[in-house]
PDB file of C-alpha atoms in Angstrom:
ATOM      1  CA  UNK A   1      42.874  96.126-148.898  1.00 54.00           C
ATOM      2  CA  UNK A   2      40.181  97.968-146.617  1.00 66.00           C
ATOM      3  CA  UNK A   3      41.285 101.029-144.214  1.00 86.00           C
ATOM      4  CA  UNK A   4      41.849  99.810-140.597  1.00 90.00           C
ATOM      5  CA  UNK A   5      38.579 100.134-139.008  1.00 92.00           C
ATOM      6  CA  UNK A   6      38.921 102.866-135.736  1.00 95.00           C
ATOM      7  CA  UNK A   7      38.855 101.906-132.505  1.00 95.00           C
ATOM      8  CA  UNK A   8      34.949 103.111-132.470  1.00 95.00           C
ATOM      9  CA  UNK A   9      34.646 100.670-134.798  1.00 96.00           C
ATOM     10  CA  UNK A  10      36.268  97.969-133.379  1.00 95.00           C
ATOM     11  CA  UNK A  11      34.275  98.456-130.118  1.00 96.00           C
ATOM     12  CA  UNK A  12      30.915  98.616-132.006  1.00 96.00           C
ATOM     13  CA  UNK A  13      31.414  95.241-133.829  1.00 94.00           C
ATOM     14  CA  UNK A  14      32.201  93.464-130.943  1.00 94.00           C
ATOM     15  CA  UNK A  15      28.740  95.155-129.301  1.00 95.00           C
ATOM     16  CA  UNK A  16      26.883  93.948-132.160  1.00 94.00           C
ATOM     17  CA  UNK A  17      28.196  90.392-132.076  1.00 89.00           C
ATOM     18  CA  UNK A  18      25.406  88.423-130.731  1.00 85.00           C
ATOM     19  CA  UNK A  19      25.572  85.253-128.497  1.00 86.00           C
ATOM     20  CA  UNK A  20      26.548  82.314-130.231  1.00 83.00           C
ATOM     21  CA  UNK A  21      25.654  79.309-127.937  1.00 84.00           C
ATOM     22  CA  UNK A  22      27.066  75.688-128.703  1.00 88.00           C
ATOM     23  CA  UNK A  23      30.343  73.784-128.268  1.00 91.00           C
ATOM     24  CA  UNK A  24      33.283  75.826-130.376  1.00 90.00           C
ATOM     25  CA  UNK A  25      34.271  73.124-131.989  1.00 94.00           C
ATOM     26  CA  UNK A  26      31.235  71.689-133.405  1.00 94.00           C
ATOM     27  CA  UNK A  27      30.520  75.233-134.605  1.00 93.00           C
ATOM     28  CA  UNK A  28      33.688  75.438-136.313  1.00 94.00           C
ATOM     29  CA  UNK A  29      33.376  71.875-137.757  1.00 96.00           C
ATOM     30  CA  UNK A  30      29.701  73.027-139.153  1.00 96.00           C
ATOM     31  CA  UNK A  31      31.414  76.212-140.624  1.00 96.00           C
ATOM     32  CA  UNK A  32      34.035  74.524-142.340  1.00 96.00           C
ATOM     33  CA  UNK A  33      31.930  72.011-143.455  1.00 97.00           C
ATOM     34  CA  UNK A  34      29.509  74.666-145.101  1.00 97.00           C
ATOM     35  CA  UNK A  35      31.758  76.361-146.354  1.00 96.00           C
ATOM     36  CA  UNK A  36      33.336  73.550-148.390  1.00 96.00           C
ATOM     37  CA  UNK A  37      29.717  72.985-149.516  1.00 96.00           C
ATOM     38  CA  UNK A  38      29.444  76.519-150.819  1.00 95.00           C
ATOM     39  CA  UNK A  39      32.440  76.628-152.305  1.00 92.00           C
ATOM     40  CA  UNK A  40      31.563  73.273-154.238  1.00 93.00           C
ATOM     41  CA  UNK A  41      28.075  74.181-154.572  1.00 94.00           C
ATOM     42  CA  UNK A  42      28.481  77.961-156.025  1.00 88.00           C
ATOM     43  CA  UNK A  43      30.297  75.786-159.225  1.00 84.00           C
ATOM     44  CA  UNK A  44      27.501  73.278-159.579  1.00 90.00           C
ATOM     45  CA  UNK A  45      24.249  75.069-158.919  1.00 92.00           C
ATOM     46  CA  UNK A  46      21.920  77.767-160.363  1.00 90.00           C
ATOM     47  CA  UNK A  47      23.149  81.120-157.741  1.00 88.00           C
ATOM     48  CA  UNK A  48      20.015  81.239-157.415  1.00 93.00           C
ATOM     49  CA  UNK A  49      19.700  78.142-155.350  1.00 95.00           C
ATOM     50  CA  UNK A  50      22.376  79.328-153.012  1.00 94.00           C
ATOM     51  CA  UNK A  51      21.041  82.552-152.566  1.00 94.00           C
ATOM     52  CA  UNK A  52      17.903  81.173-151.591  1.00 96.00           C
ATOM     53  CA  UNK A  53      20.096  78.644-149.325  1.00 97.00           C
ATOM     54  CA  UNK A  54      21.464  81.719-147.929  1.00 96.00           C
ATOM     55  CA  UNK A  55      18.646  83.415-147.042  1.00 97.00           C
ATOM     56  CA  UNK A  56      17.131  80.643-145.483  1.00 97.00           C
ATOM     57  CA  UNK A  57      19.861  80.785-142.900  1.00 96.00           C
ATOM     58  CA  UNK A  58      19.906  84.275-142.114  1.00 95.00           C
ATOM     59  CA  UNK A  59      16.050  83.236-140.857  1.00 96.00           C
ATOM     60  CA  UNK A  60      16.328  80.203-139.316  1.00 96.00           C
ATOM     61  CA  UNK A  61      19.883  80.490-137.916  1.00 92.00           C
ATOM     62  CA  UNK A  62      21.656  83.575-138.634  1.00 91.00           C
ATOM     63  CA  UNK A  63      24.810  82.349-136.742  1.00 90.00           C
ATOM     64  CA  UNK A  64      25.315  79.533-139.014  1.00 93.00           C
ATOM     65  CA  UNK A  65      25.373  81.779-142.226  1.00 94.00           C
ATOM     66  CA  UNK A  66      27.842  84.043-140.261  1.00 93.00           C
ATOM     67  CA  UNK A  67      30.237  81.326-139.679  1.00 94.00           C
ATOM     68  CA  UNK A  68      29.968  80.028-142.699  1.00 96.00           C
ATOM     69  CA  UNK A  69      31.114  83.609-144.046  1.00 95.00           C
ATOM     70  CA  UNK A  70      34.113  84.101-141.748  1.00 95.00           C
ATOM     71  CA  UNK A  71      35.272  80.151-142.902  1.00 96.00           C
ATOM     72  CA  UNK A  72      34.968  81.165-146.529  1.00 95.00           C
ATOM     73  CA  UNK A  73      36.570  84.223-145.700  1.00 94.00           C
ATOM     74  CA  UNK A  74      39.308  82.337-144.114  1.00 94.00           C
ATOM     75  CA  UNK A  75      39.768  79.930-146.867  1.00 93.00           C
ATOM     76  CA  UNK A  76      40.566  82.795-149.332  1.00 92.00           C
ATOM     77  CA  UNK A  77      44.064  83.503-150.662  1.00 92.00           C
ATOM     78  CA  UNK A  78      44.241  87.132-150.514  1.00 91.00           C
ATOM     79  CA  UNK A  79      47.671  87.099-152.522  1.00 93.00           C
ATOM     80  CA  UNK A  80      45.563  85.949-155.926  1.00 92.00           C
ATOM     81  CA  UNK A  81      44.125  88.675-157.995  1.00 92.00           C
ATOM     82  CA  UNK A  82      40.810  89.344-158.511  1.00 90.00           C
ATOM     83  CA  UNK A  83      40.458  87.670-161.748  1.00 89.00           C
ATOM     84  CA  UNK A  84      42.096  84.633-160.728  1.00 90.00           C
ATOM     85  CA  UNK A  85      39.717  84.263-157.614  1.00 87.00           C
ATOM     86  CA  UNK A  86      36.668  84.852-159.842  1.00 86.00           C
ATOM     87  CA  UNK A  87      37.495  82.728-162.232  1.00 85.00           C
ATOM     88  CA  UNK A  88      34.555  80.571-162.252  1.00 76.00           C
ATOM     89  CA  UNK A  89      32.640  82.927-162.993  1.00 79.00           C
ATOM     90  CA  UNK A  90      33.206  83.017-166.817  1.00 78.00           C
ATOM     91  CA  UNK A  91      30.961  80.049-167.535  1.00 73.00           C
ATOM     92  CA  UNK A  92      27.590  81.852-165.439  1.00 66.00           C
ATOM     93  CA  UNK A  93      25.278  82.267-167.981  1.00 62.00           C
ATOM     94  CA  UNK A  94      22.991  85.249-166.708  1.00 62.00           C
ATOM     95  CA  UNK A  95      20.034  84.475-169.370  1.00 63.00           C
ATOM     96  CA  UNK A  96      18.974  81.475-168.344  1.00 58.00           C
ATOM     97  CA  UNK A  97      15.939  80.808-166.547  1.00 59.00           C
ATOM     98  CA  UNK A  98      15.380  77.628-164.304  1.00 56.00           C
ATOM     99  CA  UNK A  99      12.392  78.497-162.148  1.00 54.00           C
TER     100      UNK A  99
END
């Protein structure tokens, strides 16, 4: 685990977070819903594709690519180890080229 950030700290990330307009809810239902896609998706797809789905939304709508990082966050089980949790990674195959 990560050092507890200061109180400094603390203070500036609260400063930095912007404005998120829109009904709680819904924004929490549209986070857990891309999250679950992401999850599903980052088994399925080329990376490459989500990275590029990624970026996308830290253009058009960088508050939905936050929450959809604080839901993933959320849905991991910080009690696994590392190796467990990255699991799916062992079938990537790094050489290939789709584009």
């Amino acid at each position: 685990m990560s050092d507890r950030p200061t109180a400094g700290e603390i203070a500036a990330e609260y400063a930095a977070c912007p404005y998120i307009p829109g009904d709680p809810v819904e924004l929490a239902d549209r986070a857990h819903t891309d999250a679950m896609d992401l999850a599903a998706d980052v088994r399925e797809l080329d990376p490459r594709q989500l990275w590029g789905r990624l970026t996308i939304w830290a253009t058009e709508d960088p508050a939905r690519l936050f929450a959809a990082t604080v839901a993933l966050a959320a849905m991991v089980d910080v009690d696994q180890p590392a190796a467990h949790l990255l699991a799916w990674t062992t079938h990537l195959d790094t050489t290939r080229d789709t584009a």
